[in-house]
Amino acid sequence: MGMDVAPRLDMDVLLDDPQTRIVVCCGSGGVGKTTTAAALGVRAAERGRKVVVLTIDPARRLAQSMGIDALDNIPRRVEGIGDGNGGELHAMMLDMKRTFDEFVEAHADPERARAILANPFYQSLSAGFAGTQEYMAMEKLGQLRARDEWDLIIVDTPPSRSALDFLDAPKRLGSFLDGKFIKVLMAPAKVGGKAGMKFLNVGVSMMTGTVSKVLGGQLMRDVQTFAAAMDTMFGGFRTRAEATYRLLQAPGTAFLVVAAPERDALREAAYFVERLAADQMPLAGLVLNRVHGSGAEQLSAERALAAAEILSLTGDPADPADPDDAPANAAEGSDPAKNDAGAENLAAGGFVDPPSGNAQARNPSAADPDVSPTSADTSAERLAAGLLRLHAERMQVLGREQRTHDRFTALHPEVPVAQVAALPGDVHDLAGLRVIGDRLAVPVERTKRAG
């Protein structure tokens, strides 16, 4: 039975559509969201869009890839992108604390803003409180959209353990900042005057006394002072989070769920697809990164191993204990990324005839008269056997990836997929981002295999 084929995600159609105003790249950590967002930004700008990429990447790979010394909380123009067709590319890195500070400065008078910014609890909250990064990413997205300077905003979501954090964390933080707990803490400060200060410093309710024992007296006072200073801003957090949430649901927004062809990453992607549907958010499709391929897929792992066994029996069998025999050992090919060259050289090097699958050994003695025919034949056979084993391992990796992908497609056959063929190394410049963009737009050629 042949494998089911998911509909293909046409990335250029998505990027070229003027109605597409926001693209959100989501997924669990370590699946290539940042590289995907950057590559989409470069491709869209070179196709005539005015693009800003908002990244939340702690490794700052995006800045290096785009040739910018340092990304910060202000969009910076990337030179040399889209100049010929009116396109532009700007990039920025979310500064979580600076975005929170800007929010305070915009919604409080100068004296109150200074009090808030100097408050120890606020400093802790703005620097890394659970959910703050996701909340501020949505806040910055709302700011960028309101400025209307770009016709496409691409968002690289925070590197959370779970993709769902991007949708859940802002609501949790907004509820905390706007919730009953904070309101109770505010109550002592509302008494006013000396009585208020006494109330604030001592605490007369059992609730605040108990919380003070848990948190510590000084932290309790810091929280209460923060709550009092933020009094006029309460309601703003939840309101703005809800406004950005509606923006994500609106026509013109497209979610791309990014995953690697691995079980855990695709399971997370399936959860996120279901959550987007439940929240009525527009899903454009799945980006499947780092998909492995082979130039000789018609040669199955089983046939390659069988041919390697025949060569080993007819030649001088490799001795695993002999370090000189290491290249012929299957363990050498345990890393698929390192085996690309070996697997792809099978067809080109003449070791295997693709239509028949028959092993063919080179005869180096023809080129080197100093090599005896017997030793040359043996060496060629051992090399061919080793390459066949590498190819078998590569085909086993491809099989695992395809089965994992098929399980996702069986659960969500309606989700379009763009597959990105694996690169031999990391992307570290604009040329690499262009290659990723090309691979995002062109489907990976995969043969149908029996299930």
CSV table of C-alpha atoms in Angstrom, one decimal, residues 15-436:
chain,number,residue,atom,x,y,z
A,15,LEU,CA,4.2,35.1,0.8
A,16,ASP,CA,3.0,36.9,-2.4
A,17,ASP,CA,-0.6,37.3,-1.3
A,18,PRO,CA,-1.0,41.0,-0.3
A,19,GLN,CA,-3.7,39.9,2.1
A,20,THR,CA,-1.1,38.0,4.1
A,21,ARG,CA,0.0,40.5,6.7
A,22,ILE,CA,1.3,38.3,9.6
A,23,VAL,CA,3.1,35.0,9.5
A,24,VAL,CA,3.6,33.3,12.9
A,25,CYS,CA,6.2,30.5,13.0
A,26,CYS,CA,5.3,28.2,15.9
A,27,GLY,CA,6.7,24.9,17.2
A,28,SER,CA,8.5,23.3,20.1
A,29,GLY,CA,12.1,24.3,20.8
A,30,GLY,CA,15.0,23.2,18.5
A,31,VAL,CA,13.0,22.6,15.3
A,32,GLY,CA,14.4,25.5,13.3
A,33,LYS,CA,11.8,28.2,13.8
A,34,THR,CA,14.3,31.1,13.8
A,35,THR,CA,15.9,29.9,10.6
A,36,THR,CA,12.5,29.4,9.0
A,37,ALA,CA,11.3,32.9,9.9
A,38,ALA,CA,14.5,34.5,8.7
A,39,ALA,CA,14.5,32.6,5.4
A,40,LEU,CA,10.8,33.5,4.8
A,41,GLY,CA,11.7,37.2,5.5
A,42,VAL,CA,14.5,37.2,3.0
A,43,ARG,CA,12.4,35.4,0.3
A,44,ALA,CA,9.4,37.6,0.8
A,45,ALA,CA,11.5,40.8,0.6
A,46,GLU,CA,13.2,39.7,-2.5
A,47,ARG,CA,9.8,39.0,-4.0
A,48,GLY,CA,8.8,42.7,-3.4
A,49,ARG,CA,7.2,42.7,0.1
A,50,LYS,CA,8.1,45.2,2.9
A,51,VAL,CA,8.9,42.8,5.7
A,52,VAL,CA,9.9,42.9,9.3
A,53,VAL,CA,11.0,39.8,11.1
A,54,LEU,CA,10.5,39.7,14.9
A,55,THR,CA,12.7,37.1,16.5
A,56,ILE,CA,13.0,35.9,20.1
A,57,ASP,CA,16.2,34.0,19.6
A,58,PRO,CA,18.6,33.8,22.5
A,59,ALA,CA,21.5,32.5,20.4
A,60,ARG,CA,21.2,35.6,18.1
A,61,ARG,CA,21.8,33.5,15.0
A,62,LEU,CA,19.4,35.6,13.0
A,63,ALA,CA,21.5,38.7,13.5
A,64,GLN,CA,24.6,36.9,12.3
A,65,SER,CA,22.9,35.4,9.3
A,66,MET,CA,21.6,38.8,8.2
A,67,GLY,CA,25.0,40.5,8.6
A,68,ILE,CA,23.8,42.8,11.4
A,69,ASP,CA,26.2,43.3,14.3
A,70,ALA,CA,23.4,43.4,16.9
A,71,LEU,CA,19.7,43.1,16.8
A,72,ASP,CA,17.7,45.0,19.4
A,73,ASN,CA,14.2,46.2,20.2
A,74,ILE,CA,14.1,48.5,17.1
A,75,PRO,CA,13.7,47.2,13.6
A,76,ARG,CA,16.9,47.5,11.6
A,77,ARG,CA,17.1,47.5,7.8
A,78,VAL,CA,19.0,44.6,6.2
A,79,GLU,CA,21.0,46.0,3.3
A,80,GLY,CA,21.1,44.4,-0.1
A,81,ILE,CA,17.7,42.6,0.2
A,82,GLY,CA,14.9,43.5,-2.2
A,83,ASP,CA,16.6,46.6,-3.6
A,84,GLY,CA,15.7,45.8,-7.2
A,85,ASN,CA,12.0,45.3,-6.8
A,86,GLY,CA,10.9,47.6,-4.1
A,87,GLY,CA,11.1,45.0,-1.3
A,88,GLU,CA,12.6,45.7,2.1
A,89,LEU,CA,13.7,43.6,5.0
A,90,HIS,CA,13.9,44.8,8.5
A,91,ALA,CA,14.8,42.6,11.5
A,92,MET,CA,14.6,43.0,15.3
A,93,MET,CA,15.1,40.9,18.4
A,94,LEU,CA,12.6,41.2,21.2
A,95,ASP,CA,14.0,42.8,24.3
A,96,MET,CA,11.5,41.5,26.8
A,97,LYS,CA,12.4,44.0,29.6
A,98,ARG,CA,12.6,47.0,27.3
A,99,THR,CA,9.2,46.2,25.8
A,100,PHE,CA,7.7,46.0,29.3
A,101,ASP,CA,9.4,49.3,30.2
A,102,GLU,CA,8.0,51.0,27.1
A,103,PHE,CA,4.5,49.7,28.1
A,104,VAL,CA,4.8,51.2,31.5
A,105,GLU,CA,6.2,54.5,30.2
A,106,ALA,CA,3.3,54.8,27.7
A,107,HIS,CA,0.6,54.1,30.3
A,108,ALA,CA,1.7,55.9,33.4
A,109,ASP,CA,2.7,59.5,34.3
A,110,PRO,CA,6.5,60.0,34.6
A,111,GLU,CA,6.6,59.9,38.4
A,112,ARG,CA,4.6,56.7,38.6
A,113,ALA,CA,6.6,55.2,35.8
A,114,ARG,CA,9.8,55.8,37.6
A,115,ALA,CA,8.4,54.2,40.8
A,116,ILE,CA,7.3,51.1,38.9
A,117,LEU,CA,10.6,50.8,37.0
A,118,ALA,CA,12.6,51.0,40.2
A,119,ASN,CA,10.4,48.5,42.0
A,120,PRO,CA,12.3,45.2,42.8
A,121,PHE,CA,9.2,43.0,42.1
A,122,TYR,CA,8.7,44.7,38.7
A,123,GLN,CA,12.4,44.2,37.8
A,124,SER,CA,12.1,40.5,38.5
A,125,LEU,CA,8.7,40.3,36.7
A,126,SER,CA,10.0,42.1,33.6
A,127,ALA,CA,13.3,40.2,33.4
A,128,GLY,CA,11.9,36.6,33.4
A,129,PHE,CA,8.6,36.0,35.1
A,130,ALA,CA,6.8,32.9,33.6
A,131,GLY,CA,4.9,34.0,30.6
A,132,THR,CA,6.4,37.5,30.3
A,133,GLN,CA,8.4,36.7,27.1
A,134,GLU,CA,5.3,35.3,25.3
A,135,TYR,CA,3.2,38.3,26.6
A,136,MET,CA,5.7,40.8,25.4
A,137,ALA,CA,6.1,39.1,22.0
A,138,MET,CA,2.4,39.6,21.5
A,139,GLU,CA,2.6,43.1,22.8
A,140,LYS,CA,5.4,43.9,20.3
A,141,LEU,CA,3.5,42.3,17.5
A,142,GLY,CA,0.6,44.5,18.2
A,143,GLN,CA,2.8,47.6,18.2
A,144,LEU,CA,4.4,46.7,14.9
A,145,ARG,CA,1.0,46.0,13.3
A,146,ALA,CA,-0.3,49.4,14.6
A,147,ARG,CA,2.6,51.3,13.0
A,148,ASP,CA,1.5,50.0,9.5
A,149,GLU,CA,5.1,50.5,8.1
A,150,TRP,CA,5.4,47.0,6.8
A,151,ASP,CA,3.0,44.9,4.7
A,152,LEU,CA,4.3,41.6,6.2
A,153,ILE,CA,5.3,40.8,9.8
A,154,ILE,CA,7.0,37.5,10.4
A,155,VAL,CA,7.1,36.3,14.0
A,156,ASP,CA,9.6,33.8,15.4
A,157,THR,CA,7.8,32.7,18.6
A,158,PRO,CA,9.7,32.1,21.9
A,159,PRO,CA,11.8,29.0,22.3
A,160,SER,CA,9.4,27.4,24.7
A,161,ARG,CA,9.4,23.7,25.6
A,162,SER,CA,5.8,23.6,24.3
A,163,ALA,CA,4.4,25.4,21.3
A,164,LEU,CA,1.2,26.0,23.2
A,165,ASP,CA,3.0,28.3,25.6
A,166,PHE,CA,2.8,31.1,23.0
A,167,LEU,CA,-1.0,31.0,23.1
A,168,ASP,CA,-1.4,30.2,26.8
A,169,ALA,CA,1.2,32.3,28.6
A,170,PRO,CA,-0.1,35.8,27.7
A,171,LYS,CA,-3.5,35.0,29.0
A,172,ARG,CA,-2.0,33.5,32.2
A,173,LEU,CA,0.2,36.5,32.8
A,174,GLY,CA,-2.7,38.9,32.0
A,175,SER,CA,-5.0,37.1,34.4
A,176,PHE,CA,-2.3,37.3,37.1
A,177,LEU,CA,-1.7,41.0,36.6
A,178,ASP,CA,-5.4,41.7,36.4
A,179,GLY,CA,-6.6,39.1,38.9
A,180,LYS,CA,-8.0,39.0,42.4
A,181,PHE,CA,-4.7,38.1,44.1
A,182,ILE,CA,-3.1,41.4,42.9
A,183,LYS,CA,-6.3,43.3,43.8
A,184,VAL,CA,-6.2,42.0,47.4
A,185,LEU,CA,-2.5,43.0,47.6
A,186,MET,CA,-3.5,46.5,46.4
A,187,ALA,CA,-6.1,46.9,49.1
A,188,PRO,CA,-3.8,48.0,51.9
A,189,ALA,CA,-2.2,50.8,49.7
A,190,LYS,CA,-5.7,52.1,48.9
A,191,VAL,CA,-6.3,53.1,52.5
A,192,GLY,CA,-4.1,56.1,52.1
A,193,GLY,CA,-1.9,58.3,54.4
A,194,LYS,CA,-0.1,56.9,57.4
A,195,ALA,CA,-2.8,54.4,58.0
A,196,GLY,CA,-2.2,53.1,54.5
A,197,MET,CA,1.6,52.9,55.1
A,198,LYS,CA,1.0,51.0,58.3
A,199,PHE,CA,-1.4,48.7,56.6
A,200,LEU,CA,1.1,48.2,53.8
A,201,ASN,CA,4.1,47.5,56.1
A,202,VAL,CA,2.5,45.4,58.8
A,203,GLY,CA,-0.5,43.7,57.1
A,204,VAL,CA,-3.6,43.1,59.2
A,205,SER,CA,-5.5,40.4,57.2
A,206,MET,CA,-4.9,36.7,57.7
A,207,MET,CA,-4.5,36.3,53.9
A,208,THR,CA,-1.7,38.8,53.5
A,209,GLY,CA,-0.1,37.6,56.6
A,210,THR,CA,-0.1,34.0,55.4
A,211,VAL,CA,1.2,35.0,51.9
A,212,SER,CA,3.9,37.2,53.5
A,213,LYS,CA,5.2,34.1,55.4
A,214,VAL,CA,5.4,32.2,52.2
A,215,LEU,CA,6.9,34.9,50.0
A,216,GLY,CA,8.9,36.8,52.7
A,217,GLY,CA,8.0,40.1,54.2
A,218,GLN,CA,10.2,42.3,51.9
A,219,LEU,CA,9.0,40.6,48.7
A,220,MET,CA,5.4,41.0,50.0
A,221,ARG,CA,6.0,44.8,50.4
A,222,ASP,CA,7.6,45.0,47.0
A,223,VAL,CA,4.6,43.3,45.4
A,224,GLN,CA,2.2,45.6,47.3
A,225,THR,CA,4.1,48.7,46.3
A,226,PHE,CA,4.1,47.5,42.7
A,227,ALA,CA,0.4,46.8,42.8
A,228,ALA,CA,-0.3,50.3,44.2
A,229,ALA,CA,1.8,52.0,41.5
A,230,MET,CA,0.2,49.9,38.7
A,231,ASP,CA,-3.3,50.6,39.9
A,232,THR,CA,-4.2,52.8,36.9
A,233,MET,CA,-2.8,50.3,34.4
A,234,PHE,CA,-4.8,47.3,35.6
A,235,GLY,CA,-7.2,46.2,32.9
A,236,GLY,CA,-4.7,47.3,30.3
A,237,PHE,CA,-2.8,44.0,30.3
A,238,ARG,CA,-5.7,41.8,29.7
A,239,THR,CA,-7.3,44.2,27.2
A,240,ARG,CA,-4.1,44.4,25.1
A,241,ALA,CA,-3.5,40.6,25.3
A,242,GLU,CA,-7.1,40.0,24.1
A,243,ALA,CA,-6.7,42.6,21.3
A,244,THR,CA,-3.5,40.8,20.0
A,245,TYR,CA,-5.3,37.5,20.4
A,246,ARG,CA,-8.0,38.8,18.1
A,247,LEU,CA,-5.4,40.0,15.7
A,248,LEU,CA,-4.0,36.5,15.5
A,249,GLN,CA,-7.5,35.2,14.7
A,250,ALA,CA,-8.1,37.8,12.0
A,251,PRO,CA,-8.0,37.2,8.2
A,252,GLY,CA,-4.5,38.1,7.0
A,253,THR,CA,-2.7,36.1,9.8
A,254,ALA,CA,-1.2,32.7,8.9
A,255,PHE,CA,0.3,30.3,11.3
A,256,LEU,CA,3.1,28.0,10.2
A,257,VAL,CA,3.7,25.0,12.5
A,258,VAL,CA,7.4,24.2,12.3
A,259,ALA,CA,8.6,20.6,13.2
A,260,ALA,CA,11.4,18.2,12.6
A,261,PRO,CA,10.6,14.7,11.2
A,262,GLU,CA,10.8,13.2,14.7
A,263,ARG,CA,8.1,11.6,16.8
A,264,ASP,CA,8.0,14.1,19.7
A,265,ALA,CA,8.2,17.2,17.5
A,266,LEU,CA,5.4,16.0,15.2
A,267,ARG,CA,3.3,15.0,18.2
A,268,GLU,CA,3.7,18.5,19.5
A,269,ALA,CA,2.8,19.9,16.1
A,270,ALA,CA,-0.4,17.8,16.0
A,271,TYR,CA,-1.4,19.2,19.4
A,272,PHE,CA,-0.8,22.7,18.2
A,273,VAL,CA,-2.8,22.2,15.0
A,274,GLU,CA,-5.7,21.0,17.1
A,275,ARG,CA,-5.4,24.0,19.4
A,276,LEU,CA,-5.3,26.5,16.5
A,277,ALA,CA,-8.5,24.9,15.2
A,278,ALA,CA,-10.2,25.1,18.6
A,279,ASP,CA,-9.2,28.8,18.9
A,280,GLN,CA,-10.3,29.5,15.3
A,281,MET,CA,-6.9,30.7,14.3
A,282,PRO,CA,-5.8,30.4,10.7
A,283,LEU,CA,-3.4,27.6,10.0
A,284,ALA,CA,-1.4,27.9,6.7
A,285,GLY,CA,0.4,24.6,7.0
A,286,LEU,CA,3.3,22.5,8.4
A,287,VAL,CA,6.9,23.2,7.7
A,288,LEU,CA,8.8,19.9,8.1
A,289,ASN,CA,12.5,20.8,8.5
A,290,ARG,CA,15.7,18.7,8.1
A,291,VAL,CA,14.1,16.0,6.0
A,292,HIS,CA,16.8,13.5,4.8
A,293,GLY,CA,16.9,12.2,1.3
A,294,SER,CA,19.0,10.0,-1.0
A,295,GLY,CA,20.0,9.9,-4.6
A,296,ALA,CA,19.5,6.2,-4.7
A,297,GLU,CA,16.1,5.6,-2.9
A,298,GLN,CA,15.3,2.8,-5.3
A,299,LEU,CA,17.9,0.7,-3.6
A,300,SER,CA,16.2,-0.5,-0.3
A,301,ALA,CA,18.1,-0.9,2.9
A,302,GLU,CA,17.5,-4.7,2.8
A,303,ARG,CA,19.0,-5.0,-0.7
A,304,ALA,CA,21.9,-2.8,0.2
A,305,LEU,CA,22.7,-4.9,3.3
A,306,ALA,CA,22.4,-8.1,1.3
A,307,ALA,CA,24.8,-6.8,-1.4
A,308,ALA,CA,27.2,-5.7,1.3
A,309,GLU,CA,27.1,-9.2,2.9
A,310,ILE,CA,27.8,-10.8,-0.5
A,311,LEU,CA,30.8,-8.5,-1.1
A,312,SER,CA,32.1,-9.2,2.4
A,313,LEU,CA,32.0,-13.0,1.8
A,314,THR,CA,33.6,-12.8,-1.6
A,315,GLY,CA,36.4,-10.5,-0.5
A,316,ASP,CA,38.5,-10.3,2.6
A,317,PRO,CA,35.9,-9.9,5.5
A,318,ALA,CA,36.4,-6.8,7.5
A,319,ASP,CA,37.7,-7.4,11.0
A,320,PRO,CA,35.9,-5.1,13.5
A,321,ALA,CA,38.8,-5.3,15.8
A,322,ASP,CA,41.2,-3.9,13.2
A,323,PRO,CA,41.1,0.0,13.2
A,324,ASP,CA,42.0,-0.1,9.5
A,325,ASP,CA,38.7,-1.7,8.8
A,326,ALA,CA,36.7,1.0,10.6
A,327,PRO,CA,35.2,2.7,7.4
A,328,ALA,CA,33.6,-0.6,6.5
A,329,ASN,CA,31.8,-0.9,9.9
A,330,ALA,CA,28.1,0.1,10.0
A,331,ALA,CA,28.8,2.1,13.2
A,332,GLU,CA,30.7,4.6,11.0
A,333,GLY,CA,27.4,5.6,9.4
A,334,SER,CA,25.4,6.2,12.6
A,335,ASP,CA,25.1,10.0,12.0
A,336,PRO,CA,22.8,10.5,8.9
A,337,ALA,CA,24.1,14.1,8.4
A,338,LYS,CA,27.6,12.8,8.1
A,339,ASN,CA,26.7,10.0,5.7
A,340,ASP,CA,25.1,12.2,3.0
A,341,ALA,CA,28.2,12.1,0.9
A,342,GLY,CA,28.6,8.4,1.2
A,343,ALA,CA,25.0,7.6,0.3
A,344,GLU,CA,24.8,10.0,-2.5
A,345,ASN,CA,28.1,8.7,-4.0
A,346,LEU,CA,26.6,5.3,-4.5
A,347,ALA,CA,25.0,6.0,-7.8
A,348,ALA,CA,27.6,8.5,-9.0
A,349,GLY,CA,30.6,6.4,-8.0
A,350,GLY,CA,29.5,3.3,-9.9
A,351,PHE,CA,29.3,1.1,-6.8
A,352,VAL,CA,25.7,0.2,-7.4
A,353,ASP,CA,23.7,0.0,-10.6
A,354,PRO,CA,20.4,1.7,-9.6
A,355,PRO,CA,18.0,-0.2,-11.9
A,356,SER,CA,19.4,-3.6,-11.0
A,357,GLY,CA,20.8,-3.0,-7.6
A,358,ASN,CA,23.8,-5.2,-8.5
A,359,ALA,CA,27.1,-4.3,-6.7
A,360,GLN,CA,29.9,-3.3,-9.0
A,361,ALA,CA,33.5,-2.9,-7.7
A,362,ARG,CA,35.9,-0.5,-9.2
A,363,ASN,CA,39.4,-1.7,-10.1
A,364,PRO,CA,41.9,0.8,-8.8
A,365,SER,CA,44.8,-1.2,-10.3
A,366,ALA,CA,43.9,0.1,-13.7
A,367,ALA,CA,44.9,3.6,-12.6
A,368,ASP,CA,47.8,2.5,-10.2
A,369,PRO,CA,50.2,-0.1,-11.6
A,370,ASP,CA,51.8,-0.5,-8.2
A,371,VAL,CA,48.6,-2.0,-6.7
A,372,SER,CA,48.2,-5.7,-7.3
A,373,PRO,CA,44.9,-6.8,-8.8
A,374,THR,CA,44.1,-9.1,-5.9
A,375,SER,CA,44.6,-6.5,-3.1
A,376,ALA,CA,42.9,-3.8,-5.3
A,377,ASP,CA,39.8,-6.0,-5.8
A,378,THR,CA,39.6,-6.8,-2.1
A,379,SER,CA,40.0,-3.2,-1.1
A,380,ALA,CA,37.3,-2.1,-3.6
A,381,GLU,CA,34.9,-4.8,-2.4
A,382,ARG,CA,35.4,-3.7,1.3
A,383,LEU,CA,34.9,-0.1,0.4
A,384,ALA,CA,31.7,-0.9,-1.6
A,385,ALA,CA,30.4,-3.0,1.2
A,386,GLY,CA,31.0,-0.2,3.7
A,387,LEU,CA,29.2,2.3,1.4
A,388,LEU,CA,26.3,-0.1,1.0
A,389,ARG,CA,26.0,-0.3,4.8
A,390,LEU,CA,26.0,3.5,5.1
A,391,HIS,CA,23.3,3.7,2.4
A,392,ALA,CA,21.2,1.1,4.3
A,393,GLU,CA,21.4,3.2,7.5
A,394,ARG,CA,20.4,6.2,5.5
A,395,MET,CA,17.4,4.4,4.1
A,396,GLN,CA,16.4,3.2,7.5
A,397,VAL,CA,16.5,6.9,8.7
A,398,LEU,CA,14.3,7.9,5.7
A,399,GLY,CA,11.9,5.1,6.6
A,400,ARG,CA,11.5,6.2,10.2
A,401,GLU,CA,11.0,9.9,9.1
A,402,GLN,CA,8.4,8.9,6.6
A,403,ARG,CA,6.5,6.7,9.0
A,404,THR,CA,6.4,9.5,11.5
A,405,HIS,CA,5.3,12.0,8.9
A,406,ASP,CA,2.6,9.5,7.7
A,407,ARG,CA,1.2,9.3,11.2
A,408,PHE,CA,0.8,13.1,11.3
A,409,THR,CA,-0.8,13.1,7.9
A,410,ALA,CA,-3.2,10.4,8.9
A,411,LEU,CA,-4.3,12.5,11.9
A,412,HIS,CA,-4.5,15.8,9.9
A,413,PRO,CA,-4.8,15.0,6.2
A,414,GLU,CA,-6.1,18.5,5.5
A,415,VAL,CA,-2.9,20.2,6.6
A,416,PRO,CA,-0.6,21.3,3.7
A,417,VAL,CA,3.1,20.5,4.2
A,418,ALA,CA,6.3,22.1,3.0
A,419,GLN,CA,9.3,19.8,3.4
A,420,VAL,CA,12.8,21.3,3.7
A,421,ALA,CA,15.6,19.0,2.7
A,422,ALA,CA,18.4,18.8,5.3
A,423,LEU,CA,21.5,20.9,4.7
A,424,PRO,CA,25.0,19.5,5.5
A,425,GLY,CA,25.7,22.3,8.0
A,426,ASP,CA,24.3,25.3,9.9
A,427,VAL,CA,22.9,28.3,8.1
A,428,HIS,CA,25.2,31.3,8.9
A,429,ASP,CA,24.7,33.8,6.1
A,430,LEU,CA,22.2,35.3,3.6
A,431,ALA,CA,23.2,32.8,1.0
A,432,GLY,CA,22.2,30.0,3.4
A,433,LEU,CA,18.9,31.7,4.1
A,434,ARG,CA,18.2,31.9,0.4
A,435,VAL,CA,18.9,28.2,0.0
A,436,ILE,CA,16.4,27.5,2.8
